[in-house]
Coordinates of C-alpha atoms in Angstrom, one line a residue:
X1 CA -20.1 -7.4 10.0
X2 CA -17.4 -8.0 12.6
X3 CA -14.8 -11.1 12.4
X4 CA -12.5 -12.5 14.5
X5 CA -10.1 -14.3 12.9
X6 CA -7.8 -17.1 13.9
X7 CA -5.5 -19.1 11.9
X8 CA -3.9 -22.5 13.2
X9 CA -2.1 -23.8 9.9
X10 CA 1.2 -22.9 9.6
X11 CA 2.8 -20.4 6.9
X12 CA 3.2 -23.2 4.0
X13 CA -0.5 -24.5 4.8
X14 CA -3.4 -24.0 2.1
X15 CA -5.7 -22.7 4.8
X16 CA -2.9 -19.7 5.6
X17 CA -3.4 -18.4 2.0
X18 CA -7.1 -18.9 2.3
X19 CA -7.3 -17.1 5.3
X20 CA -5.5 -14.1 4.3
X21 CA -7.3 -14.0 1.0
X22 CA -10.7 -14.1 3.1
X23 CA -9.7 -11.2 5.9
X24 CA -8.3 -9.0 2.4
X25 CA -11.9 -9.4 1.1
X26 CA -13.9 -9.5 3.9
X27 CA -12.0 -5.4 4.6
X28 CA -12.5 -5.1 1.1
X29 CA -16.6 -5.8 1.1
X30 CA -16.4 -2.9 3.9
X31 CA -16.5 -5.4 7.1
X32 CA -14.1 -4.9 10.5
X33 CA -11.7 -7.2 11.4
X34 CA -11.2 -7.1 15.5
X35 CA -8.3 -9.5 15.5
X36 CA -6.2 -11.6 13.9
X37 CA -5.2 -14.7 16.7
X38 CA -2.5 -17.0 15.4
X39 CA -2.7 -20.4 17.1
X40 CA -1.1 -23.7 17.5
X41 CA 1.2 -24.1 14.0
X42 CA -0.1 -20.4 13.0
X43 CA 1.9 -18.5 14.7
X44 CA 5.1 -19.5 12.3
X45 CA 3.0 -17.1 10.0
X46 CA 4.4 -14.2 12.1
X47 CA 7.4 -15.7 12.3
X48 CA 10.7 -13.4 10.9
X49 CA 13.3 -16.9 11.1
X50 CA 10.6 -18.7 8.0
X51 CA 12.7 -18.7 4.9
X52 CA 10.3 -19.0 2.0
X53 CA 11.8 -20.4 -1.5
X54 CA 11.9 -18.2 -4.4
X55 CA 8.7 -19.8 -5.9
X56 CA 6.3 -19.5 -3.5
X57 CA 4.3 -17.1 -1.9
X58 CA 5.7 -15.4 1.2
X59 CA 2.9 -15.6 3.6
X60 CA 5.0 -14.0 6.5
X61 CA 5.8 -11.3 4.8
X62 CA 2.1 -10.9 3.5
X63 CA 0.9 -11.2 6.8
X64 CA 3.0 -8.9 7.7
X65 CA 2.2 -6.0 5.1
X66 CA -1.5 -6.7 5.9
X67 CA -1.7 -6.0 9.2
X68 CA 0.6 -2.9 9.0
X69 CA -0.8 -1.3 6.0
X70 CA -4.4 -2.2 7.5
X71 CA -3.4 -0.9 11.0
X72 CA -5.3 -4.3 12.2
X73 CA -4.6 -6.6 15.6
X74 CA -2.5 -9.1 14.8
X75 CA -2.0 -11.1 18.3
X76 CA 0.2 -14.5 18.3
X77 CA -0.5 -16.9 21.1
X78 CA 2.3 -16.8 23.7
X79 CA 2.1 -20.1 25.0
X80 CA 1.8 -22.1 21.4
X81 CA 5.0 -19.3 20.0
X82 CA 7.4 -20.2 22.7
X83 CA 6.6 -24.3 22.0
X84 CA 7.7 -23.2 18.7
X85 CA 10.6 -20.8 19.7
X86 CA 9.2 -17.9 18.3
X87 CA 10.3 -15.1 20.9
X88 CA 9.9 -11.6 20.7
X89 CA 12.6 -9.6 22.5
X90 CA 11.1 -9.5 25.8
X91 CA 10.7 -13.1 26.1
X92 CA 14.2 -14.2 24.3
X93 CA 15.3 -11.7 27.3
X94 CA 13.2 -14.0 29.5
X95 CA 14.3 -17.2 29.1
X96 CA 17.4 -16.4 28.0
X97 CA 17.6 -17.0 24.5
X98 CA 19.6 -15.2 21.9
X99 CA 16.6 -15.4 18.8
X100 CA 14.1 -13.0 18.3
X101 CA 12.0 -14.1 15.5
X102 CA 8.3 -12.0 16.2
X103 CA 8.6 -8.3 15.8
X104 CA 5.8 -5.6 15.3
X105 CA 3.3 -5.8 14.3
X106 CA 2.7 -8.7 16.1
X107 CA 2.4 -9.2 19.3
X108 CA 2.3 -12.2 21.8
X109 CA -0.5 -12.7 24.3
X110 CA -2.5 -15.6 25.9
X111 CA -5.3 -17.0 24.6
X112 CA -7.8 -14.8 26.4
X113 CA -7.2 -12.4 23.6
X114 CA -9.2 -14.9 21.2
X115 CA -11.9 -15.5 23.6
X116 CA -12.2 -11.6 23.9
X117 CA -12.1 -10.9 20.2
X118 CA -14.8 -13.7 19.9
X119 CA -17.2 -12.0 22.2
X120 CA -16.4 -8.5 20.4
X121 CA -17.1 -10.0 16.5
X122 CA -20.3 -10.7 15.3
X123 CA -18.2 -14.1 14.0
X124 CA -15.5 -16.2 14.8
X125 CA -13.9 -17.5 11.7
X126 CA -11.4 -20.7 12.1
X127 CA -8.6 -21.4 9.5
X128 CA -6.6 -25.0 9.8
X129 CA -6.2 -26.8 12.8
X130 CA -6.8 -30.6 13.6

């Protein structure tokens, strides 16, 4: 089976653990993952600026091993990152900012990206959010 993923809890959020724990089994049980969309308070999960505390998980940096060591599409919505000021270098250049906080493997892109993912998977799985 194909999923799309997309997470809208931020890094500290139970549904952030539970989504990463889901997308880890879901490649383990021999399924495809077309893309990981980060959304609304999700994209702090690809965020390099969260500092986590010594006794808790570091779901950033989880994320972030995921993807790379799975080679997998990890996309971070461009309009909901920059309300949060998480600006890879081409946008920091943009608008002028000196932070970069999103780095490969992520990248930012607009929404369509979920709505293209969703039409690729065979299911669209939704994590957090109001």
């Amino acid at each position: 089976m194909k999923f799309a993923i997309a997470l809208f809890s931020a890094a500290h959020a139970p549904s952030s653990r539970r989504a990463l724990l889901f997308a880890q089994a879901a490649l383990a049980g021999g399924h495809e993952i077309v893309r990981l969309f980060f959304y609304q308070d999700g994209v702090y999960n690809a965020s390099d600026a969260v500092v986590t505390p010594q006794d808790e998980l570091d779901l950033p940096k989880q994320w972030r091993a995921f993807i790379t060591e799975q080679q997998l599409d990890g996309v971070v919505c461009i309009a909901a990152a920059l309300r949060r000021g998480a600006l890879n270098g081409e946008e920091a250049k943009r608008y002028q900012r000196d932070a970069v906080s999103v780095s490969a493997p992520w990248e930012l892109s607009g929404l369509g990206q979920l709505h293209d993912a969703a039409q690729d998977a065979d299911r669209l799985i939704c994590f957090g959010g109001a």
